[in-house]
Tab-separated table of C-alpha atoms and ligand atoms in Angstrom:
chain	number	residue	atom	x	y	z
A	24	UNK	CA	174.634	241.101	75.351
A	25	UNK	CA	172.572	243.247	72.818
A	26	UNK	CA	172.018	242.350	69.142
A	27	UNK	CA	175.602	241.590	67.180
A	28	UNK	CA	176.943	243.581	64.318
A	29	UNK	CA	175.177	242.625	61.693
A	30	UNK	CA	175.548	244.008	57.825
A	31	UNK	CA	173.244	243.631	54.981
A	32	UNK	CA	174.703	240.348	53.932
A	33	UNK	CA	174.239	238.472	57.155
A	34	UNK	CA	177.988	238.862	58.217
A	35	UNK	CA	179.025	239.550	61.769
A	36	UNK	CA	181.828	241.822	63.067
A	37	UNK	CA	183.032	240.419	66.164
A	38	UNK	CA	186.902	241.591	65.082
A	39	UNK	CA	187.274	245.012	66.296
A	40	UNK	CA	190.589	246.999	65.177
A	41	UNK	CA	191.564	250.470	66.901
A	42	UNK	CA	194.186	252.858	65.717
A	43	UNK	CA	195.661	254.634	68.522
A	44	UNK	CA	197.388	257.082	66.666
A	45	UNK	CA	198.121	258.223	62.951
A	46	UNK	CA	201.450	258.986	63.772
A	47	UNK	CA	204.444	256.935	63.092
A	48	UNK	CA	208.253	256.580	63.137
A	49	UNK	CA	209.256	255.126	60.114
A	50	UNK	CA	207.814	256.175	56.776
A	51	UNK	CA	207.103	253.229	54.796
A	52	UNK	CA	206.932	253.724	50.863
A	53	UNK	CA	203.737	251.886	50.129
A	54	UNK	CA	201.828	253.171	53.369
A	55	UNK	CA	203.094	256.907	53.787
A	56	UNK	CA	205.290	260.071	51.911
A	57	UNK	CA	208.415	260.633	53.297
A	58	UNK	CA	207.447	264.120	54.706
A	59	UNK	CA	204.379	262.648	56.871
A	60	UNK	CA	201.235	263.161	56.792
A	61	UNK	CA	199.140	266.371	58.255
A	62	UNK	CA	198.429	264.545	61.358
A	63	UNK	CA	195.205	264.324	63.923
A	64	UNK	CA	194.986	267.158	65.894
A	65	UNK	CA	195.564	265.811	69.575
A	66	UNK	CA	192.104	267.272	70.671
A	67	UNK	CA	190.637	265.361	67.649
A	68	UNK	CA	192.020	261.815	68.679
A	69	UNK	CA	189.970	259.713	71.595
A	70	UNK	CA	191.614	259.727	75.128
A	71	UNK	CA	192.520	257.005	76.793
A	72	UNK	CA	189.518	256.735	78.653
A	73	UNK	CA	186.934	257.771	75.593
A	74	UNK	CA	188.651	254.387	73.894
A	75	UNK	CA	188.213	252.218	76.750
A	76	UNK	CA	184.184	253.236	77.011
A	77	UNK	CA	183.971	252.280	73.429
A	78	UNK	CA	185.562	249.203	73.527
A	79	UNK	CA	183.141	248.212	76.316
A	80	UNK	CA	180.373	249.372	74.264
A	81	UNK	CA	181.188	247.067	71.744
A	82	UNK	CA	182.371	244.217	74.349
A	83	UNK	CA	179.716	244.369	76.560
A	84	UNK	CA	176.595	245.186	73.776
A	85	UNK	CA	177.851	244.288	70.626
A	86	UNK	CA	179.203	241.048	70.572
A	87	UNK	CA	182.952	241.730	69.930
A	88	UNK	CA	185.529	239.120	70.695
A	89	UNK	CA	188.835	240.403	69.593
A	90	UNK	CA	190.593	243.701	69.628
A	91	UNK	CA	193.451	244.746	67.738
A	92	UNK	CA	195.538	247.988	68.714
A	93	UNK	CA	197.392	249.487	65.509
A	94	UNK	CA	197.930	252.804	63.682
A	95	UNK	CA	199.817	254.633	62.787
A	96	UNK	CA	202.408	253.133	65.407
A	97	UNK	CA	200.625	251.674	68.269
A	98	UNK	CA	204.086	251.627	70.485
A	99	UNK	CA	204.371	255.576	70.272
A	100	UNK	CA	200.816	256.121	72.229
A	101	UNK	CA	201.724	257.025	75.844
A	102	UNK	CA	198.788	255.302	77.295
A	103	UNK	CA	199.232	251.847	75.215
A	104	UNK	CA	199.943	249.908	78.570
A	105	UNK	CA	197.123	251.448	80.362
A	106	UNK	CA	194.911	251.126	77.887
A	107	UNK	CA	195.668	247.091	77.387
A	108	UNK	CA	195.099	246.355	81.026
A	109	UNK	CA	191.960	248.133	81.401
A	110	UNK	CA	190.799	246.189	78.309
A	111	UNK	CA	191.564	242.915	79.297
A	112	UNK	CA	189.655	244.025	82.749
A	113	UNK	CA	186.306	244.193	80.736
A	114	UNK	CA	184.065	241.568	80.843
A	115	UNK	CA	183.856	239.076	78.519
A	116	UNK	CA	187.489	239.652	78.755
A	117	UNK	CA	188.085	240.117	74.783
A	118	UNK	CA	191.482	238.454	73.354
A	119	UNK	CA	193.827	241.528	72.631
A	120	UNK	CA	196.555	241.440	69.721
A	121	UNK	CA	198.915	244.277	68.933
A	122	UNK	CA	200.114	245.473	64.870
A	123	UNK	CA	203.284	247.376	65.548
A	124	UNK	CA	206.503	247.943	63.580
A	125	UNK	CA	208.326	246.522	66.740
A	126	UNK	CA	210.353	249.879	67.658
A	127	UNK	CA	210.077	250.508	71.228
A	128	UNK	CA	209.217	246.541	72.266
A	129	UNK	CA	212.546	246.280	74.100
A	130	UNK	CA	211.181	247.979	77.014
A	131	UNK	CA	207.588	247.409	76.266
A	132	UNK	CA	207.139	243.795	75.136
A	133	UNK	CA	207.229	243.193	79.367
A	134	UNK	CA	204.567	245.448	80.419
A	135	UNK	CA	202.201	244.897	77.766
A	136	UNK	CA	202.245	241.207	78.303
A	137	UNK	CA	201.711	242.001	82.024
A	138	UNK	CA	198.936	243.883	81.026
A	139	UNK	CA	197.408	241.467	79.449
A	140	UNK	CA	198.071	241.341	75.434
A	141	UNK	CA	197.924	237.900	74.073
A	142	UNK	CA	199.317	238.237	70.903
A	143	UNK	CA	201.385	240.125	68.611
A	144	UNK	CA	202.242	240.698	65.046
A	145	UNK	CA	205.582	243.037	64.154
A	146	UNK	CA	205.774	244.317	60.322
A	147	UNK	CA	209.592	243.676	58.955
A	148	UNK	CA	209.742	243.309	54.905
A	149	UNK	CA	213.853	242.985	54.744
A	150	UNK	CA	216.814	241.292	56.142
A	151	UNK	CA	218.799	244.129	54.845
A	152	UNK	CA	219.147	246.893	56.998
A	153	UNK	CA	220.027	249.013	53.260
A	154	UNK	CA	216.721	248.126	51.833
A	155	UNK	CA	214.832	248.155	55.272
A	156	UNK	CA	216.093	252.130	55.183
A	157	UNK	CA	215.349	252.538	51.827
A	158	UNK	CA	211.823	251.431	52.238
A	159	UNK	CA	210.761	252.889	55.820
A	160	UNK	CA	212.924	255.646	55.166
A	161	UNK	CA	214.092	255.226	58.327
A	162	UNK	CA	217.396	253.202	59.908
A	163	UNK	CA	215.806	251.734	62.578
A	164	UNK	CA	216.160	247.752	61.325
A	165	UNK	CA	217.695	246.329	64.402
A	166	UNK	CA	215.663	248.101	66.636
A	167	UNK	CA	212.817	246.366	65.148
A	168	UNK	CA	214.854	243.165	64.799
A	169	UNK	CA	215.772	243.902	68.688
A	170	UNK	CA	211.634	244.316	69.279
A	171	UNK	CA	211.152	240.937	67.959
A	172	UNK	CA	213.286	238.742	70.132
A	173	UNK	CA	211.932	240.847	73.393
A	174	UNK	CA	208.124	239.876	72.323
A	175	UNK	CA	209.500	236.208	72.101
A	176	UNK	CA	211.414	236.599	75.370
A	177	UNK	CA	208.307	238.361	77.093
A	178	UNK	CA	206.657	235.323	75.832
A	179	UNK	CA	203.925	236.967	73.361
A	180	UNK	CA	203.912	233.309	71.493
A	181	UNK	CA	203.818	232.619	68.367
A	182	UNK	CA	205.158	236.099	67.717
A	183	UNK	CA	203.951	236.785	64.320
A	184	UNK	CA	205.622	238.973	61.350
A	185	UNK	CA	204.229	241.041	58.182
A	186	UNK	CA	206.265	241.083	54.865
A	187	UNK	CA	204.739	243.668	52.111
A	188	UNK	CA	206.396	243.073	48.948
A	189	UNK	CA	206.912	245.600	46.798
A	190	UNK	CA	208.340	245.075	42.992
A	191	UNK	CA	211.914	246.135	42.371
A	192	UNK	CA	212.783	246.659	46.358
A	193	UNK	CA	212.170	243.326	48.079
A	194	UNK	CA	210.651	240.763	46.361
A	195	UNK	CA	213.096	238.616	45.545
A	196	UNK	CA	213.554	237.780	49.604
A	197	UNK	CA	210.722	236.179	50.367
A	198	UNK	CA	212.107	232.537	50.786
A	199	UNK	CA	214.746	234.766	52.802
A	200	UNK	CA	212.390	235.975	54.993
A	201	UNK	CA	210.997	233.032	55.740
A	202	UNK	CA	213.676	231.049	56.409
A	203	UNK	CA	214.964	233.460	58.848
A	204	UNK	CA	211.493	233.277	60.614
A	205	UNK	CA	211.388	229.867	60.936
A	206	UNK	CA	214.638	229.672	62.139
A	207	UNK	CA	213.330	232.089	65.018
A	208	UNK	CA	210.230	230.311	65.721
A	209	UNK	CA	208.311	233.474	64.324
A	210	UNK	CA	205.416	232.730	62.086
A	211	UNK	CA	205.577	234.788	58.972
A	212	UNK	CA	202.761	236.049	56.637
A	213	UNK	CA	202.690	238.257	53.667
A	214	UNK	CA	200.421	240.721	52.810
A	215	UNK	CA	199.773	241.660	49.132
A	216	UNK	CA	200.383	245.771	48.666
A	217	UNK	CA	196.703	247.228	48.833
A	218	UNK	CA	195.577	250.773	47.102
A	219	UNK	CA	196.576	252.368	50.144
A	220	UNK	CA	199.301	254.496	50.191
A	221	UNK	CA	199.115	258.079	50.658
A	222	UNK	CA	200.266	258.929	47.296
A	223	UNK	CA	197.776	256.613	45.530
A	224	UNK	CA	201.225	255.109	43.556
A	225	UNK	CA	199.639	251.456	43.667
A	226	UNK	CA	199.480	249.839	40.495
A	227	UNK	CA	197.678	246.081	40.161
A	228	UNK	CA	200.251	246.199	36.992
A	229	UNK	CA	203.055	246.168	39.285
A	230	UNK	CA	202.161	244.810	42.576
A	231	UNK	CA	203.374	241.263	44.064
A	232	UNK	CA	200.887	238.979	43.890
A	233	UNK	CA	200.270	236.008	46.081
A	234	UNK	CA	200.595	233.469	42.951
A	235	UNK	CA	204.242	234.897	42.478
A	236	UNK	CA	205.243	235.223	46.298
A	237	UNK	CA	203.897	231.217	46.158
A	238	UNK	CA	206.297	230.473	43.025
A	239	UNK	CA	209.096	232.142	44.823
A	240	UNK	CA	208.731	230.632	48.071
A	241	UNK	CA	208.128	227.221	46.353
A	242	UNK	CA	211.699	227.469	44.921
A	243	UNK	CA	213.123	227.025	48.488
A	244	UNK	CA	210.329	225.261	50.336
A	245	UNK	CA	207.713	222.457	49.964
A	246	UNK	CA	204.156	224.470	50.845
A	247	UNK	CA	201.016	222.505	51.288
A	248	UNK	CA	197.792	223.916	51.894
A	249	UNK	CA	196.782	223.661	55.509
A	250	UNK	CA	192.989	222.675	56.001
A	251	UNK	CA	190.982	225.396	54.426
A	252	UNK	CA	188.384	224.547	57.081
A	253	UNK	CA	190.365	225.598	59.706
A	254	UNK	CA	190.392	229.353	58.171
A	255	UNK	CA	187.255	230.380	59.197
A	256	UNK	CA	187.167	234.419	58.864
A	257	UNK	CA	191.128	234.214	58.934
A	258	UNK	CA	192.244	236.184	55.832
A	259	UNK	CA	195.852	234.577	55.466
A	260	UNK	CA	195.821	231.890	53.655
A	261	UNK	CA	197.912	229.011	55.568
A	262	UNK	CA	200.494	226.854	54.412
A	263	UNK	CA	202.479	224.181	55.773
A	264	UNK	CA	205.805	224.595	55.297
A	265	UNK	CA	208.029	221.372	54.694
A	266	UNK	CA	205.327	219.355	55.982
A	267	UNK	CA	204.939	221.048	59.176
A	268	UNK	CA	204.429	221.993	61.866
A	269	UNK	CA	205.747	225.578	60.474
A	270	UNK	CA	203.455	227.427	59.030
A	271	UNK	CA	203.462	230.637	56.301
A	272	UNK	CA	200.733	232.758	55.486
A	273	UNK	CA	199.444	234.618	52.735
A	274	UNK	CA	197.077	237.685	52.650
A	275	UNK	CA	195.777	238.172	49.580
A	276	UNK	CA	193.387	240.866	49.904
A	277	UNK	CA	193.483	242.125	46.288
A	278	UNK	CA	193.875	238.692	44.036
A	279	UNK	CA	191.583	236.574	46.143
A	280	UNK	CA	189.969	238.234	48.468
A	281	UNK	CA	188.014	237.181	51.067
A	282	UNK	CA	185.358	239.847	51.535
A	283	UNK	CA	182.651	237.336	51.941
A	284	UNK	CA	183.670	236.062	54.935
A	285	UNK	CA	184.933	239.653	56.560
A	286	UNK	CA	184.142	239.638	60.426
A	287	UNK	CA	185.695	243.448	61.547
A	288	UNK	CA	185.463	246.637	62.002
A	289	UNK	CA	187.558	249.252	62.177
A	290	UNK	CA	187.843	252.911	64.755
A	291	UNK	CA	190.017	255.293	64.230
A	292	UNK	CA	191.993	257.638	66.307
A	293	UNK	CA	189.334	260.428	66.210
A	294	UNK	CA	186.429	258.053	66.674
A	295	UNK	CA	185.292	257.577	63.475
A	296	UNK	CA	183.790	253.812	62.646
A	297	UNK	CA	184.805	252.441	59.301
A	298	UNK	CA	183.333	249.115	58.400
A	299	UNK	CA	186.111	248.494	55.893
A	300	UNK	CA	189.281	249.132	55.313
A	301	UNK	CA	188.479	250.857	51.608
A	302	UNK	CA	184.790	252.187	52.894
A	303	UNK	CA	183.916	255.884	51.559
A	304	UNK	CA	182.046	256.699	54.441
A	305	UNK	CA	182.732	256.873	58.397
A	306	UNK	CA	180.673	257.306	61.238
A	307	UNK	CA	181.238	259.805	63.882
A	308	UNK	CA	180.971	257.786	67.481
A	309	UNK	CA	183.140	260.673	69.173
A	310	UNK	CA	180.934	263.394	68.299
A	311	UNK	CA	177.778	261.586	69.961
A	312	UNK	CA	180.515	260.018	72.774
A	313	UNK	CA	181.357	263.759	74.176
A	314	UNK	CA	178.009	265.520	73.461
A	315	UNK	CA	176.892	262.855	76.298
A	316	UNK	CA	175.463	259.722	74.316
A	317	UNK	CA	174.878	256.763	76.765
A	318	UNK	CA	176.378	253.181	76.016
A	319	UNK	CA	173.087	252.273	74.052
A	320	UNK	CA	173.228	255.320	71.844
A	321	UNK	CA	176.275	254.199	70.815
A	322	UNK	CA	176.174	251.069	70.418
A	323	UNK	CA	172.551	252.064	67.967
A	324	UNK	CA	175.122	254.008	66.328
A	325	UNK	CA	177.784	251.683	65.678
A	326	UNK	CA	175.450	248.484	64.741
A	327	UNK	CA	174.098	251.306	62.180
A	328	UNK	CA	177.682	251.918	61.046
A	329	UNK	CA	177.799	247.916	60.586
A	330	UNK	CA	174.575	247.733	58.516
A	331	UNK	CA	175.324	249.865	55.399
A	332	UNK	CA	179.101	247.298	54.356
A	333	UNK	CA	179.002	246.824	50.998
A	334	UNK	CA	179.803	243.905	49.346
A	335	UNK	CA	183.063	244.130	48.572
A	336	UNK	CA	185.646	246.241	48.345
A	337	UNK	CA	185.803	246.558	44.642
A	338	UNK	CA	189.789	247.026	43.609
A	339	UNK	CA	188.893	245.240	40.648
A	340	UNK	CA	186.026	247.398	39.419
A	341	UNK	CA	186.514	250.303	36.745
A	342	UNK	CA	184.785	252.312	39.190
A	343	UNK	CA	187.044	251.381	42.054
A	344	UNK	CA	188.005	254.756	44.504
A	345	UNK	CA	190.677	254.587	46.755
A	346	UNK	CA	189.551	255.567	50.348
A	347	UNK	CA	190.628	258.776	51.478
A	348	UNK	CA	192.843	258.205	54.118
A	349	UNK	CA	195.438	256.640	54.350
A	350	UNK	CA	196.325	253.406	56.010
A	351	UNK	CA	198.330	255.019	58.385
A	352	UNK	CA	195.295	256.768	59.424
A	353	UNK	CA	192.346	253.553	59.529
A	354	UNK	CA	194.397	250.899	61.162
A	355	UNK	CA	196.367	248.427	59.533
B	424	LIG	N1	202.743	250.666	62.323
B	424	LIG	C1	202.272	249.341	62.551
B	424	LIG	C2	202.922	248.350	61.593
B	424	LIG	O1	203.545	248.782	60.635
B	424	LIG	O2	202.763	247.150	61.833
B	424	LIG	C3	200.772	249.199	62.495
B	424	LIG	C4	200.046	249.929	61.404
B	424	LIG	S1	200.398	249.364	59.751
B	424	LIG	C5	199.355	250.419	58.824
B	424	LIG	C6	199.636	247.764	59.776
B	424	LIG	C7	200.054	246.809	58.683
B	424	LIG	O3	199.621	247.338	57.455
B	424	LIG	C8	201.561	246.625	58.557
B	424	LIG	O4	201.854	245.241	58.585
B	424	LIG	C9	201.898	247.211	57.224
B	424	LIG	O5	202.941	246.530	56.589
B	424	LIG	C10	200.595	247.055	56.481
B	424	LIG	N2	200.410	247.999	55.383
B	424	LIG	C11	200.573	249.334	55.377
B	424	LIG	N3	200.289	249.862	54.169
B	424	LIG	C12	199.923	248.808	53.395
B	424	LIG	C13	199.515	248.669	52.029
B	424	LIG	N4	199.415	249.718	51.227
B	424	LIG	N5	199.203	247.439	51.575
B	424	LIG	C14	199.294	246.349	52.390
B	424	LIG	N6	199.683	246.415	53.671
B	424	LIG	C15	200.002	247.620	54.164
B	425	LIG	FE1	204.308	253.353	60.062
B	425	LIG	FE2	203.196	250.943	59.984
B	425	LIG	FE3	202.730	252.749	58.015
B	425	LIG	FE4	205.140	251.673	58.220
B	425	LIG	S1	203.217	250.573	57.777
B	425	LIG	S2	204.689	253.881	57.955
B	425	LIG	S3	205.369	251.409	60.381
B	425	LIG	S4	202.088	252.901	60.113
């Protein structure tokens, strides 16, 4: 193996996360507009083979452990299967996670396990099917619901769900939520809403934060801290629900965030490295990939990518810029 990923302040990204696609089938309020976005040209985005090269670059000379598929909607990329199996083929065989919203698992939770994913998180914020339409804009609740017991039955263990709150559409179910989870066996963690929506609508005046979600879940459930020294580079926060063994999780990226101890890094669909989810800046690894870089070219590239992460990602400061694109179009 070559030198690591290495930034500035001594941290390492062994974490890799790849977006497959910008494209999606729901249209969730705090991630996208209800009309879509202007998506990737298909010429733009990486082919199937162009991602598995550049996983392997970062496999086999950069020290990466882990790779996450996500979008956009992972599901909806044709080659998703394909491109699992010839991932877990590289070697050191990386662990390989999916972020989906769960529509399509029915018939896909099988193969994908075959092929070799180990683990799976599925994004549902409601038990309502009203407000799950009113907030994906879409009324696709029990497929997702559907999506979730196949990933269990295709045995993609613990299978692992996402709750965004939002203010005024969903927050009061969190103890909801997680009682239904727990009576499923799923392990539930929410994330607090991040500056990230295409219509830059966030507001730190009216966002959830992960002291309320606490309160509210508190009402319903005794929550202990689980050993903080089991986190490691783990941004939920873990709690022990009821004593255990259940657990809940909390992401709280904006009110106590865990920057510090940040170990990924991000591709997107046409290439581009980010080394954090709010950076300013990519770098262009598909421009050098087709005008015939070799593997060490790139991986110069990407550990150059790595070097210039800043600090933090600054929601809190005055001077604070939300990135660009969307998070439809980085990778959740
Ligand atoms: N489509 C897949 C899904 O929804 O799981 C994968 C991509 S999505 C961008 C990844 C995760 O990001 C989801 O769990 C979603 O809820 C979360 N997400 C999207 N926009 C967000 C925002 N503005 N703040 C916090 N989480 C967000
Ligand atoms: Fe699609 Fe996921 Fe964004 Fe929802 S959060 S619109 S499912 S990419």
């Amino acid at each position: 193996m070559g030198a690591q990923l290495v930034d500035r302040f001594g941290r390492i990204a062994t974490d890799l996360r790849i977006s497959l696609t910008d494209r999606c089938n729901l249209r969730c309020s705090y991630c996208m507009p209800p009309e879509g976005l202007p998506w990737l040209p298909s010429p733009d985005v990486l082919t199937d083979d162009e991602v598995v090269r550049l996983t392997g670059v970062a496999i086999r000379l950069l020290g990466v452990r882990e790779v996450r598929f996500t979008g956009g909607e992972p599901l909806i990329r044709r080659g998703l299967v394909d491109i699992v199996r010839r991932t877990s083929q590289l070697d050191p065989r990386p662990e390989i996670s999916l972020t989906t919203n769960g529509i399509g698992l029915t018939r896909l939770a099988g193969p994908l396990r075959e092929a070799g994913l180990d683990r799976i998180n599925v994004s549902l914020d409601s038990l309502s099917t009203e407000t799950f339409r009113e907030l994906t804009r879409r009324d696709r609740w029990t497929d997702v619901v559907d999506g979730l017991a196949a990933a269990e039955g295709a045995g993609l263990t613990p299978v692992k769900v996402n709750a965004v709150l939002m203010r005024g559409v969903n927050e009061t179910e969190a103890p909801d939520l997680l009682a239904w989870c727990l009576e499923r066996g799923y392990e539930l963690r929410f994330i607090e809403q991040m500056p990230l929506d295409a219509h830059h609508r966030w507001s730190r005046s009216v966002m959830v934060t992960a002291d309320e979600i606490l309160e509210r879940l508190r009402e319903r459930f005794d929550l202990t801290p689980a050993d903080p020294r089991q986190r490691g580079s783990a941004p939920a926060e873990s709690f022990l629900v009821d004593g255990g063994p259940a657990r809940v999780g909390i992401i709280a990226s904006v009110t106590r965030p865990f920057c510090g101890d940040c170990d990924r890094v991000r591709l997107t669909a046409d290439g581009q490295v980010r080394n954090c989810l709010f950076a300013r800046e990519e770098s262009d690894l598909r421009g050098a990939l087709r005008a015939g870089a070799d593997d060490a070219d790139l991986a110069r590239r990407w550990r150059a990518a790595v070097a210039t992460k800043q600090p933090g990602h600054g929601i809190d400061d005055p001077t604070f810029l939300q990135p660009t694109r969307p998070m439809s179009a980085i990778g959740g």
